[in-house]
mmCIF file of C-alpha atoms and ligand atoms in Angstrom:
data_model
loop_
_atom_site.group_PDB
_atom_site.id
_atom_site.type_symbol
_atom_site.label_atom_id
_atom_site.label_comp_id
_atom_site.label_asym_id
_atom_site.label_seq_id
_atom_site.Cartn_x
_atom_site.Cartn_y
_atom_site.Cartn_z
ATOM 1 C CA VAL Y 1 102.240 137.770 72.713
ATOM 2 C CA ASN Y 2 102.360 140.305 70.050
ATOM 3 C CA GLN Y 3 99.344 139.348 68.095
ATOM 4 C CA SER Y 4 95.651 137.569 69.131
ATOM 5 C CA SER Y 5 96.710 134.008 68.893
ATOM 6 C CA GLU Y 6 94.058 133.000 66.921
ATOM 7 C CA GLN Y 7 95.806 135.487 63.049
ATOM 8 C CA ILE Y 8 99.319 132.972 63.471
ATOM 9 C CA ILE Y 9 98.251 129.783 61.662
ATOM 10 C CA ILE Y 10 99.641 126.676 61.403
ATOM 11 C CA ASN Y 11 99.910 124.779 57.912
ATOM 12 C CA SER Y 12 97.661 122.471 58.624
ATOM 13 C CA GLU Y 13 99.253 120.989 55.345
ATOM 14 C CA ARG Y 14 102.812 120.410 56.381
ATOM 15 C CA LEU Y 15 100.755 119.218 59.471
ATOM 16 C CA LYS Y 16 99.501 116.309 57.143
ATOM 17 C CA GLN Y 17 102.717 115.226 55.834
ATOM 18 C CA ASP Y 18 104.209 114.611 58.500
ATOM 19 C CA PHE Y 19 100.426 112.430 60.111
ATOM 20 C CA GLU Y 20 100.695 110.897 56.669
ATOM 21 C CA ALA Y 21 104.777 109.853 56.831
ATOM 22 C CA LEU Y 22 105.135 109.247 61.052
ATOM 23 C CA ALA Y 23 101.743 106.272 60.315
ATOM 24 C CA GLU Y 24 104.163 104.395 57.691
ATOM 25 C CA ILE Y 25 106.722 103.601 60.319
ATOM 26 C CA GLY Y 26 105.600 100.631 61.819
ATOM 27 C CA ILE Y 27 103.068 100.998 59.477
ATOM 28 C CA THR Y 28 100.118 97.039 59.693
ATOM 29 C CA ALA Y 29 98.369 94.856 56.976
ATOM 30 C CA GLY Y 30 95.328 96.468 58.487
ATOM 31 C CA GLY Y 31 96.201 100.421 58.464
ATOM 32 C CA GLY Y 32 96.764 101.257 62.224
ATOM 33 C CA VAL Y 33 100.224 100.888 63.510
ATOM 34 C CA HIS Y 34 102.944 98.559 65.087
ATOM 35 C CA ARG Y 35 105.053 100.504 67.431
ATOM 36 C CA PRO Y 36 105.542 99.508 70.853
ATOM 37 C CA ALA Y 37 107.633 101.049 73.517
ATOM 38 C CA LEU Y 38 111.251 100.980 72.192
ATOM 39 C CA SER Y 39 110.684 98.731 69.584
ATOM 40 C CA GLU Y 40 113.417 98.637 66.330
ATOM 41 C CA ALA Y 41 109.068 100.659 65.108
ATOM 42 C CA ASP Y 42 109.745 103.186 67.255
ATOM 43 C CA LEU Y 43 113.076 103.967 67.879
ATOM 44 C CA GLN Y 44 112.917 104.706 63.907
ATOM 45 C CA ALA Y 45 109.491 106.556 64.596
ATOM 46 C CA ARG Y 46 112.369 108.947 67.072
ATOM 47 C CA ARG Y 47 114.841 109.642 64.539
ATOM 48 C CA TRP Y 48 112.496 110.152 61.726
ATOM 49 C CA PHE Y 49 110.952 112.559 65.053
ATOM 50 C CA GLN Y 50 114.809 114.178 65.983
ATOM 51 C CA GLY Y 51 115.386 114.934 61.925
ATOM 52 C CA ARG Y 52 111.723 116.779 61.407
ATOM 53 C CA ALA Y 53 112.991 119.012 64.545
ATOM 54 C CA LEU Y 54 116.385 119.428 62.910
ATOM 55 C CA SER Y 55 115.305 120.095 59.353
ATOM 56 C CA SER Y 56 112.906 123.114 61.120
ATOM 57 C CA GLY Y 57 115.854 124.851 62.284
ATOM 58 C CA LEU Y 58 114.769 123.240 66.142
ATOM 59 C CA GLU Y 59 117.111 121.683 68.839
ATOM 60 C CA ALA Y 60 116.748 117.808 69.044
ATOM 61 C CA ARG Y 61 117.287 116.447 72.604
ATOM 62 C CA VAL Y 62 116.635 113.353 73.156
ATOM 63 C CA ASP Y 63 116.878 113.375 78.351
ATOM 64 C CA PRO Y 64 117.733 109.312 80.046
ATOM 65 C CA ALA Y 65 114.648 108.204 79.641
ATOM 66 C CA GLY Y 66 114.113 108.630 76.343
ATOM 67 C CA ASN Y 67 112.116 111.278 75.828
ATOM 68 C CA VAL Y 68 112.971 112.718 73.129
ATOM 69 C CA SER Y 69 112.144 116.102 72.365
ATOM 70 C CA ALA Y 70 112.969 119.457 69.438
ATOM 71 C CA TYR Y 71 113.273 122.525 71.584
ATOM 72 C CA LEU Y 72 113.569 126.504 71.261
ATOM 73 C CA PRO Y 73 114.745 128.778 72.759
ATOM 74 C CA CYS Y 74 114.016 131.806 74.425
ATOM 75 C CA ALA Y 75 115.239 135.156 74.665
ATOM 76 C CA ALA Y 76 115.811 134.775 78.868
ATOM 77 C CA PRO Y 77 118.434 132.482 79.966
ATOM 78 C CA GLY Y 78 117.264 129.892 82.710
ATOM 79 C CA ALA Y 79 113.933 129.730 81.977
ATOM 80 C CA PRO Y 80 111.642 127.074 82.210
ATOM 81 C CA ALA Y 81 110.421 125.239 79.188
ATOM 82 C CA LEU Y 82 106.478 124.721 77.913
ATOM 83 C CA LEU Y 83 106.633 121.131 77.337
ATOM 84 C CA LEU Y 84 103.769 120.659 74.459
ATOM 85 C CA GLY Y 85 103.428 117.009 73.251
ATOM 86 C CA SER Y 86 102.611 112.859 73.420
ATOM 87 C CA HIS Y 87 103.640 109.956 72.966
ATOM 88 C CA LEU Y 88 105.098 108.444 69.372
ATOM 89 C CA ASP Y 89 104.528 104.806 70.737
ATOM 90 C CA SER Y 90 101.960 102.350 69.877
ATOM 91 C CA VAL Y 91 99.338 99.014 71.413
ATOM 92 C CA PRO Y 92 99.552 96.141 69.985
ATOM 93 C CA ASP Y 93 98.760 96.565 66.272
ATOM 94 C CA GLY Y 94 97.349 99.984 67.015
ATOM 95 C CA GLY Y 95 96.104 103.305 65.074
ATOM 96 C CA ARG Y 96 97.233 106.415 63.389
ATOM 97 C CA PHE Y 97 96.462 108.909 65.591
ATOM 98 C CA ASP Y 98 96.883 107.757 69.577
ATOM 99 C CA GLY Y 99 99.786 109.563 70.705
ATOM 100 C CA ALA Y 100 101.039 110.667 67.665
ATOM 101 C CA LEU Y 101 98.706 114.040 66.862
ATOM 102 C CA GLY Y 102 99.839 115.411 69.515
ATOM 103 C CA VAL Y 103 103.511 115.735 69.106
ATOM 104 C CA LEU Y 104 103.706 116.499 64.932
ATOM 105 C CA ALA Y 105 100.910 118.939 66.504
ATOM 106 C CA ALA Y 106 103.725 120.483 69.061
ATOM 107 C CA LEU Y 107 106.438 120.221 66.825
ATOM 108 C CA GLU Y 108 103.632 122.362 64.233
ATOM 109 C CA VAL Y 109 103.110 124.673 67.731
ATOM 110 C CA LEU Y 110 107.364 124.860 67.220
ATOM 111 C CA ARG Y 111 107.636 125.838 63.707
ATOM 112 C CA VAL Y 112 105.186 128.473 63.993
ATOM 113 C CA VAL Y 113 106.041 129.903 67.315
ATOM 114 C CA LYS Y 114 109.890 129.962 65.630
ATOM 115 C CA GLU Y 115 108.746 131.705 61.948
ATOM 116 C CA TRP Y 116 106.618 133.814 63.574
ATOM 117 C CA GLY Y 117 108.830 135.645 65.781
ATOM 118 C CA ILE Y 118 106.788 135.282 68.638
ATOM 119 C CA THR Y 119 108.860 136.267 71.048
ATOM 120 C CA LEU Y 120 106.844 134.215 75.287
ATOM 121 C CA PRO Y 121 108.652 133.877 78.795
ATOM 122 C CA VAL Y 122 109.893 130.307 78.126
ATOM 123 C CA ASN Y 123 111.787 127.771 76.635
ATOM 124 C CA LEU Y 124 108.625 125.820 74.065
ATOM 125 C CA GLU Y 125 109.391 121.832 73.904
ATOM 126 C CA ALA Y 126 107.731 119.159 71.828
ATOM 127 C CA ILE Y 127 107.837 115.953 72.951
ATOM 128 C CA ASP Y 128 107.872 112.538 72.826
ATOM 129 C CA PHE Y 129 107.894 110.215 76.557
ATOM 130 C CA THR Y 130 108.694 106.997 76.280
ATOM 131 C CA ASP Y 131 107.060 104.272 76.901
ATOM 132 C CA GLU Y 132 103.481 105.455 77.342
ATOM 133 C CA GLU Y 133 101.184 102.517 76.726
ATOM 134 C CA GLY Y 134 102.452 100.606 79.431
ATOM 135 C CA THR Y 135 104.289 97.730 77.184
ATOM 136 C CA LEU Y 136 106.959 97.534 78.631
ATOM 137 C CA VAL Y 137 106.318 100.208 82.777
ATOM 138 C CA GLY Y 138 103.251 102.364 81.608
ATOM 139 C CA LEU Y 139 104.151 106.431 81.585
ATOM 140 C CA LEU Y 140 107.687 105.722 81.883
ATOM 141 C CA GLY Y 141 108.954 108.225 79.829
ATOM 142 C CA SER Y 142 107.031 111.308 81.048
ATOM 143 C CA SER Y 143 106.890 109.757 85.386
ATOM 144 C CA ALA Y 144 110.274 110.154 85.674
ATOM 145 C CA LEU Y 145 111.050 112.758 83.984
ATOM 146 C CA ALA Y 146 108.330 114.432 86.783
ATOM 147 C CA GLY Y 147 109.773 112.295 89.542
ATOM 148 C CA ARG Y 148 107.626 109.992 89.568
ATOM 149 C CA LEU Y 149 109.305 106.538 88.615
ATOM 150 C CA THR Y 150 110.791 104.199 91.465
ATOM 151 C CA PRO Y 151 113.313 101.683 91.242
ATOM 152 C CA ASN Y 152 110.767 99.485 93.040
ATOM 153 C CA ASP Y 153 108.226 100.649 89.709
ATOM 154 C CA LEU Y 154 110.814 98.572 87.822
ATOM 155 C CA LEU Y 155 111.455 95.760 89.283
ATOM 156 C CA SER Y 156 108.309 93.696 87.921
ATOM 157 C CA PRO Y 157 106.743 95.840 85.145
ATOM 158 C CA ARG Y 158 103.291 94.847 83.628
ATOM 159 C CA GLY Y 159 105.461 94.663 80.220
ATOM 160 C CA GLY Y 160 107.724 91.564 82.297
ATOM 161 C CA ARG Y 161 110.930 92.518 83.591
ATOM 162 C CA ASP Y 162 113.317 90.963 80.307
ATOM 163 C CA ALA Y 163 110.825 93.246 77.872
ATOM 164 C CA LEU Y 164 111.738 96.005 79.893
ATOM 165 C CA LEU Y 165 116.032 95.274 80.448
ATOM 166 C CA GLU Y 166 115.665 94.451 76.572
ATOM 167 C CA GLY Y 167 113.956 97.712 75.461
ATOM 168 C CA LEU Y 168 116.531 99.999 77.714
ATOM 169 C CA ASP Y 169 119.583 98.005 75.611
ATOM 170 C CA ARG Y 170 118.148 98.537 72.187
ATOM 171 C CA ALA Y 171 117.181 102.140 72.771
ATOM 172 C CA GLY Y 172 120.942 102.436 74.649
ATOM 173 C CA LEU Y 173 119.043 103.583 77.742
ATOM 174 C CA SER Y 174 119.464 102.490 81.049
ATOM 175 C CA GLU Y 175 117.756 102.144 85.086
ATOM 176 C CA ALA Y 176 120.008 104.847 86.582
ATOM 177 C CA GLY Y 177 119.409 106.663 83.486
ATOM 178 C CA LEU Y 178 115.425 106.296 84.013
ATOM 179 C CA LEU Y 179 114.959 107.625 87.763
ATOM 180 C CA GLU Y 180 118.258 110.717 86.976
ATOM 181 C CA ALA Y 181 116.040 112.201 83.725
ATOM 182 C CA ARG Y 182 113.611 114.120 86.997
ATOM 183 C CA ARG Y 183 113.252 117.840 85.966
ATOM 184 C CA PRO Y 184 113.333 120.352 88.595
ATOM 185 C CA PRO Y 185 109.654 121.532 89.101
ATOM 186 C CA ALA Y 186 110.939 124.486 88.862
ATOM 187 C CA ALA Y 187 112.478 124.076 85.800
ATOM 188 C CA LEU Y 188 109.075 123.332 83.573
ATOM 189 C CA ALA Y 189 106.206 126.029 83.324
ATOM 190 C CA GLY Y 190 103.730 123.136 82.521
ATOM 191 C CA TYR Y 191 102.447 120.942 80.219
ATOM 192 C CA LEU Y 192 99.693 121.130 77.419
ATOM 193 C CA GLU Y 193 99.199 117.586 75.434
ATOM 194 C CA LEU Y 194 96.016 116.942 72.039
ATOM 195 C CA HIS Y 195 94.996 113.763 72.014
ATOM 196 C CA ILE Y 196 92.170 112.412 69.626
ATOM 197 C CA GLU Y 197 89.358 111.363 72.629
ATOM 198 C CA GLN Y 198 89.339 106.766 72.326
ATOM 199 C CA GLY Y 199 86.197 106.956 73.107
ATOM 200 C CA PRO Y 200 82.709 108.072 71.480
ATOM 201 C CA ARG Y 201 80.613 110.613 73.587
ATOM 202 C CA LEU Y 202 82.458 114.119 71.577
ATOM 203 C CA TRP Y 203 82.079 112.419 68.672
ATOM 204 C CA ARG Y 204 77.756 111.991 69.718
ATOM 205 C CA ALA Y 205 77.285 114.433 70.829
ATOM 206 C CA GLY Y 206 78.757 116.801 67.365
ATOM 207 C CA VAL Y 207 81.189 118.559 69.709
ATOM 208 C CA GLN Y 208 84.767 120.103 67.958
ATOM 209 C CA LEU Y 209 86.673 119.508 71.265
ATOM 210 C CA GLY Y 210 87.318 118.357 74.704
ATOM 211 C CA VAL Y 211 88.535 119.895 77.783
ATOM 212 C CA VAL Y 212 89.594 118.116 79.963
ATOM 213 C CA THR Y 213 88.918 118.124 83.987
ATOM 214 C CA ALA Y 214 90.773 114.483 85.175
ATOM 215 C CA ILE Y 215 92.523 111.842 84.074
ATOM 216 C CA VAL Y 216 91.755 108.252 85.550
ATOM 217 C CA GLY Y 217 93.619 106.247 87.754
ATOM 218 C CA ILE Y 218 94.975 103.000 86.336
ATOM 219 C CA ALA Y 219 95.927 100.109 88.720
ATOM 220 C CA SER Y 220 97.430 97.001 86.610
ATOM 221 C CA TYR Y 221 98.190 93.182 88.014
ATOM 222 C CA GLU Y 222 98.657 89.480 87.356
ATOM 223 C CA LEU Y 223 96.179 86.608 88.978
ATOM 224 C CA THR Y 224 97.369 83.444 89.209
ATOM 225 C CA TYR Y 225 95.367 80.490 89.584
ATOM 226 C CA THR Y 226 96.811 77.296 90.206
ATOM 227 C CA GLY Y 227 94.155 74.001 90.767
ATOM 228 C CA ARG Y 228 95.632 70.872 89.824
ATOM 229 C CA ALA Y 229 96.718 69.422 86.811
ATOM 230 C CA ASP Y 230 94.880 65.568 85.554
ATOM 231 C CA HIS Y 231 93.867 63.504 82.887
ATOM 232 C CA ALA Y 232 90.507 65.335 81.217
ATOM 233 C CA GLY Y 233 89.408 62.108 80.008
ATOM 234 C CA THR Y 234 89.497 59.930 83.379
ATOM 235 C CA THR Y 235 88.891 63.008 85.866
ATOM 236 C CA PRO Y 236 85.274 62.844 87.735
ATOM 237 C CA MET Y 237 84.452 66.374 87.009
ATOM 238 C CA ASP Y 238 83.404 66.655 90.287
ATOM 239 C CA GLU Y 239 87.312 66.092 90.949
ATOM 240 C CA ARG Y 240 88.945 68.793 89.612
ATOM 241 C CA ALA Y 241 90.880 71.728 90.440
ATOM 242 C CA ASP Y 242 90.485 73.393 87.505
ATOM 243 C CA ALA Y 243 91.609 76.835 87.693
ATOM 244 C CA ALA Y 244 90.578 77.929 83.526
ATOM 245 C CA LEU Y 245 87.301 77.863 86.494
ATOM 246 C CA GLY Y 246 87.906 80.340 88.717
ATOM 247 C CA ALA Y 247 89.256 83.340 85.750
ATOM 248 C CA ALA Y 248 86.330 82.376 83.932
ATOM 249 C CA ALA Y 249 84.313 82.975 87.109
ATOM 250 C CA PHE Y 250 86.316 85.608 88.035
ATOM 251 C CA THR Y 251 86.403 87.473 84.589
ATOM 252 C CA LEU Y 252 82.443 87.315 84.481
ATOM 253 C CA ALA Y 253 81.114 88.691 87.523
ATOM 254 C CA THR Y 254 83.929 91.649 86.893
ATOM 255 C CA ARG Y 255 82.045 92.505 84.936
ATOM 256 C CA ARG Y 256 78.778 91.721 87.259
ATOM 257 C CA LEU Y 257 80.539 93.736 90.113
ATOM 258 C CA VAL Y 258 81.564 96.812 88.739
ATOM 259 C CA THR Y 259 78.247 97.525 85.916
ATOM 260 C CA GLU Y 260 76.481 97.478 89.148
ATOM 261 C CA ALA Y 261 78.323 98.539 91.898
ATOM 262 C CA PHE Y 262 81.374 100.805 90.459
ATOM 263 C CA PRO Y 263 79.535 102.451 86.997
ATOM 264 C CA GLU Y 264 81.604 105.338 87.346
ATOM 265 C CA CYS Y 265 84.589 102.815 86.817
ATOM 266 C CA VAL Y 266 85.514 99.936 84.296
ATOM 267 C CA ALA Y 267 88.237 96.954 84.592
ATOM 268 C CA ASN Y 268 89.482 94.529 81.884
ATOM 269 C CA VAL Y 269 91.489 91.122 81.514
ATOM 270 C CA GLY Y 270 93.210 91.953 78.882
ATOM 271 C CA ARG Y 271 95.204 88.048 78.935
ATOM 272 C CA LEU Y 272 94.207 84.427 79.749
ATOM 273 C CA ALA Y 273 96.919 82.061 79.459
ATOM 274 C CA LEU Y 274 96.356 78.211 80.254
ATOM 275 C CA ALA Y 275 99.374 76.124 80.973
ATOM 276 C CA PRO Y 276 100.027 72.797 80.749
ATOM 277 C CA GLY Y 277 97.883 74.359 78.018
ATOM 278 C CA ALA Y 278 96.933 71.217 76.470
ATOM 279 C CA PHE Y 279 93.443 69.581 75.066
ATOM 280 C CA ASN Y 280 93.605 66.450 77.570
ATOM 281 C CA ILE Y 281 95.193 68.456 80.589
ATOM 282 C CA VAL Y 282 92.333 70.254 82.739
ATOM 283 C CA PRO Y 283 94.730 73.184 83.540
ATOM 284 C CA ALA Y 284 97.315 73.564 86.241
ATOM 285 C CA GLU Y 285 97.292 77.480 85.746
ATOM 286 C CA ALA Y 286 95.256 80.742 84.254
ATOM 287 C CA ARG Y 287 97.708 83.859 84.777
ATOM 288 C CA LEU Y 288 94.518 86.116 83.950
ATOM 289 C CA ALA Y 289 96.136 90.114 83.425
ATOM 290 C CA LEU Y 290 93.722 91.998 85.085
ATOM 291 C CA GLU Y 291 93.641 96.312 84.463
ATOM 292 C CA CYS Y 292 90.765 99.054 86.021
ATOM 293 C CA ARG Y 293 90.452 102.597 86.438
ATOM 294 C CA ALA Y 294 88.451 104.774 88.126
ATOM 295 C CA PRO Y 295 88.018 108.733 88.000
ATOM 296 C CA GLU Y 296 88.367 110.245 91.814
ATOM 297 C CA ALA Y 297 91.002 108.248 94.643
ATOM 298 C CA ALA Y 298 88.209 106.921 97.306
ATOM 299 C CA ALA Y 299 86.856 105.234 94.006
ATOM 300 C CA PHE Y 300 89.695 103.670 93.478
ATOM 301 C CA GLU Y 301 90.187 102.766 96.526
ATOM 302 C CA ARG Y 302 87.497 100.840 96.341
ATOM 303 C CA LEU Y 303 87.362 99.200 92.951
ATOM 304 C CA LYS Y 304 90.875 97.554 94.176
ATOM 305 C CA ALA Y 305 89.733 96.647 97.142
ATOM 306 C CA ALA Y 306 86.129 95.270 95.668
ATOM 307 C CA LEU Y 307 88.222 93.363 92.709
ATOM 308 C CA THR Y 308 90.632 91.884 94.892
ATOM 309 C CA ALA Y 309 88.119 90.610 97.187
ATOM 310 C CA LEU Y 310 85.783 88.823 94.031
ATOM 311 C CA ALA Y 311 90.012 87.339 93.027
ATOM 312 C CA ARG Y 312 89.488 85.556 96.460
ATOM 313 C CA THR Y 313 85.391 84.230 96.477
ATOM 314 C CA GLU Y 314 86.096 82.797 92.722
ATOM 315 C CA ALA Y 315 89.862 80.527 94.104
ATOM 316 C CA ASP Y 316 87.708 79.245 97.195
ATOM 317 C CA ARG Y 317 84.878 78.128 95.086
ATOM 318 C CA PHE Y 318 86.680 76.289 92.515
ATOM 319 C CA GLY Y 319 89.517 75.040 95.470
ATOM 320 C CA LEU Y 320 91.939 76.547 93.727
ATOM 321 C CA GLY Y 321 94.768 78.726 95.331
ATOM 322 C CA LEU Y 322 95.207 82.357 93.913
ATOM 323 C CA LYS Y 323 98.828 85.215 94.122
ATOM 324 C CA ILE Y 324 98.015 88.505 92.447
ATOM 325 C CA GLU Y 325 100.346 90.803 92.080
ATOM 326 C CA THR Y 326 100.393 94.585 91.675
ATOM 327 C CA LEU Y 327 102.359 95.643 88.272
ATOM 328 C CA GLY Y 328 102.048 98.346 88.174
ATOM 329 C CA GLU Y 329 99.431 101.788 89.128
ATOM 330 C CA HIS Y 330 99.660 105.480 88.069
ATOM 331 C CA ALA Y 331 96.896 107.877 90.693
ATOM 332 C CA PRO Y 332 93.957 109.809 89.123
ATOM 333 C CA ALA Y 333 95.089 113.303 88.545
ATOM 334 C CA PRO Y 334 92.750 115.762 88.694
ATOM 335 C CA LEU Y 335 94.072 118.326 85.227
ATOM 336 C CA SER Y 336 95.659 122.369 86.338
ATOM 337 C CA PRO Y 337 92.240 125.330 86.191
ATOM 338 C CA ALA Y 338 94.577 127.768 84.862
ATOM 339 C CA ALA Y 339 95.756 124.786 81.873
ATOM 340 C CA LYS Y 340 92.111 124.613 81.115
ATOM 341 C CA GLY Y 341 91.235 128.183 81.333
ATOM 342 C CA ALA Y 342 93.572 129.057 78.226
ATOM 343 C CA ILE Y 343 91.857 125.927 76.556
ATOM 344 C CA ILE Y 344 89.090 127.715 76.679
ATOM 345 C CA GLU Y 345 89.871 130.769 75.856
ATOM 346 C CA ALA Y 346 91.556 129.163 71.760
ATOM 347 C CA ALA Y 347 88.574 127.312 71.420
ATOM 348 C CA GLU Y 348 86.308 130.541 72.374
ATOM 349 C CA ALA Y 349 88.212 132.868 69.586
ATOM 350 C CA LEU Y 350 88.829 129.737 66.628
ATOM 351 C CA GLY Y 351 84.704 129.662 67.821
ATOM 352 C CA LEU Y 352 85.390 125.593 68.585
ATOM 353 C CA SER Y 353 82.135 123.956 70.228
ATOM 354 C CA TYR Y 354 83.879 122.199 73.686
ATOM 355 C CA LEU Y 355 83.358 120.456 76.021
ATOM 356 C CA PRO Y 356 84.356 119.852 79.820
ATOM 357 C CA LEU Y 357 85.295 115.926 80.080
ATOM 358 C CA ALA Y 358 86.904 113.433 82.247
ATOM 359 C CA SER Y 359 89.880 111.202 81.086
ATOM 360 C CA GLY Y 360 89.159 107.263 80.988
ATOM 361 C CA ALA Y 361 92.265 106.961 78.527
ATOM 362 C CA GLY Y 362 95.739 107.148 80.612
ATOM 363 C CA HIS Y 363 97.830 110.227 79.980
ATOM 364 C CA ASP Y 364 101.290 111.730 79.922
ATOM 365 C CA ALA Y 365 99.526 114.247 81.087
ATOM 366 C CA GLN Y 366 98.587 112.668 84.830
ATOM 367 C CA SER Y 367 102.585 112.204 85.295
ATOM 368 C CA LEU Y 368 102.656 116.806 85.068
ATOM 369 C CA ALA Y 369 99.667 117.129 86.242
ATOM 370 C CA GLY Y 370 100.432 118.422 90.527
ATOM 371 C CA ILE Y 371 103.830 119.413 89.621
ATOM 372 C CA CYS Y 372 103.678 121.916 86.829
ATOM 373 C CA PRO Y 373 99.596 123.006 84.911
ATOM 374 C CA ALA Y 374 98.995 120.260 83.355
ATOM 375 C CA GLY Y 375 96.398 120.378 80.655
ATOM 376 C CA MET Y 376 95.205 118.442 78.400
ATOM 377 C CA LEU Y 377 92.418 119.053 75.278
ATOM 378 C CA PHE Y 378 90.652 116.299 72.570
ATOM 379 C CA ILE Y 379 89.784 115.700 68.855
ATOM 380 C CA PRO Y 380 86.631 113.733 68.430
ATOM 381 C CA SER Y 381 87.499 109.582 67.667
ATOM 382 C CA VAL Y 382 84.855 108.527 64.786
ATOM 383 C CA ALA Y 383 82.640 106.329 66.276
ATOM 384 C CA GLY Y 384 85.572 105.859 68.906
ATOM 385 C CA ALA Y 385 87.833 103.326 67.459
ATOM 386 C CA SER Y 386 91.005 103.359 69.281
ATOM 387 C CA HIS Y 387 93.532 100.803 70.886
ATOM 388 C CA SER Y 388 92.452 99.102 66.320
ATOM 389 C CA PRO Y 389 93.569 100.127 62.910
ATOM 390 C CA ARG Y 390 89.891 101.323 62.915
ATOM 391 C CA GLU Y 391 90.857 104.436 65.394
ATOM 392 C CA PHE Y 392 89.795 107.343 63.127
ATOM 393 C CA SER Y 393 89.647 111.098 63.155
ATOM 394 C CA GLU Y 394 88.964 113.592 60.843
ATOM 395 C CA TRP Y 395 91.609 115.371 59.421
ATOM 396 C CA VAL Y 396 89.150 118.813 60.668
ATOM 397 C CA ASP Y 397 89.024 117.806 63.651
ATOM 398 C CA CYS Y 398 92.881 117.340 63.469
ATOM 399 C CA GLU Y 399 93.489 120.760 62.068
ATOM 400 C CA ASN Y 400 91.713 122.684 64.827
ATOM 401 C CA GLY Y 401 93.193 120.444 67.511
ATOM 402 C CA ALA Y 402 96.819 121.401 66.707
ATOM 403 C CA GLN Y 403 95.575 125.412 66.632
ATOM 404 C CA ALA Y 404 93.900 125.554 69.633
ATOM 405 C CA LEU Y 405 97.037 124.092 70.942
ATOM 406 C CA LEU Y 406 98.596 127.138 69.452
ATOM 407 C CA GLY Y 407 96.788 129.218 70.984
ATOM 408 C CA ALA Y 408 95.963 127.541 74.335
ATOM 409 C CA ALA Y 409 100.025 127.329 74.414
ATOM 410 C CA LEU Y 410 100.081 130.918 74.102
ATOM 411 C CA ARG Y 411 98.077 131.588 76.564
ATOM 412 C CA LEU Y 412 99.574 129.507 78.999
ATOM 413 C CA ALA Y 413 102.566 130.580 78.041
ATOM 414 C CA ALA Y 414 101.846 134.104 78.441
ATOM 415 C CA SER Y 415 100.311 133.680 81.858
ATOM 416 C CA LEU Y 416 103.030 132.407 83.367
HETATM 417 O O1 HGY F 501 95.487 102.741 78.046
HETATM 418 C C1 HGY F 501 95.850 103.808 77.883
HETATM 419 O O2 HGY F 501 94.828 104.513 78.462
HETATM 420 C C2 HGY F 501 96.413 105.132 77.316
HETATM 421 O O3 HGY F 501 95.524 104.867 75.647
HETATM 422 N N1 HGY F 501 97.398 104.606 77.498
HETATM 423 MN MN1 MN F 502 97.540 108.005 74.361
HETATM 424 MN MN1 MN F 503 97.618 104.376 74.176
#
C-alpha cells in the first residue's frame, strides 16, 4: 500500500447514488425493499450490480452458486482474492440497508483502489452472495463458496424444496452448480463485510462502529403438532385434541425458557399455520416455524436440546402428536483476530469510536470464518430497527462504514 489509507477517500456521493438506485429495485409502499432470493427483483438487483461493475471498469463475474462479483485483479498472477461483500437479497418486505450497504461499499472500495492505482498483493472482489436471508436455504451462496454446502442441505431447506428449485430455475442455476461452487481455501485471502448492526447497541451507546467478535449459530425447525379435527360446536372442551393449544403453549413456554435459562440466546416462532383452518373445526394440525440462536457452541447444543424437549412436553400435555424437522443449521463463528485488528486500526486512524460486539444476526461472514481470515464491521441502526421498512442508518454512518471498510481492506491486504 503506497499511501496511508486515510488519504484515500471513498466517493460518498457516488456511493449514495448507487444506494438510492438499488433501493428502487423491489421498493415497497412502506419505503423498504422486497427482494427475496432469486425472485425477479433479486435477479434485477444482481443484473444492476453487474452493470455497475462493468461501468466502473471492473470485471463482472458469476460463479456456479450464482454469487455475483465485481473483480479487480492485481498484478501477481495466481494471487488469492480478498473478498469484500454481503448480499442483495432481502427478507420479505425488508429494509434498504440490510446486505445492500455492504455490497455497495465493497464496490466503492474496488473503484477507489482502481482510481488511485493502488497496487495490492491480492485480487479484490466485491461479492453479492446468493440467498443470505434463508428465503430458500440461508447463507446459500457463501456456504457453497466456502465448500460447506452438502446435498442434504438442499433436500428440505427452510424455504421448501419447490421454492428452491423454482428459484434456481429462474436464475439459470442448478443444484449441481451449487455443490461445485467451492473455492479452494488457498484462493481466498480473506473476507470483510460491512453491515448494519440490526440491533440497538451502537445507536444507544452513540458509538460509530462495531467490531464484530463472533456471529451467532442459528438452527431452524418445522414443528408439526397433530390433534384431531372435530366439530367446534358439539365437542366438549375437555374431549378435544386441539393442535392450536400445543402450538400456543409451546410458543409461550419457549419465551419463558429462553428468557430464564438462556439469557444470551434467542428463539422465535416466525410462522404458525393451523389446519384445516375453519372457524368451526377444532384444528387437527399446527405447523410452527421455529428458529433459535446462540453465540457459542455449548449453549447452542443445550438450547436446541431444551427446546425440543419442551416441544414434546407440550405435545404430551395436550395429547397431541409431534413431528420435529430440522431445516438447517449454521454453527456459531468466532471471527478472525487479523481481520478484527485491521478494522480496529482503520477505525482508530479515522478517529471513529468503536465497540467490540457479538452479532445476534447471522451473516455470510460465518460461512467464510475458519476457511480464511473473516471479519465484520457494523454501523448503527437507528432504534435497532431491521427486517422492516423502518430500517434506517444515518448517511454519515454509512460513509464512515465504507471508509473504514477501505482502511481495513488495505491493511488486511498489506498484511497478507
Ligand atoms: O436472519 C438473520 O440473522 C440475517 O439478517 N440473515
Ligand atoms: Mn444481512
Ligand atoms: Mn437480514
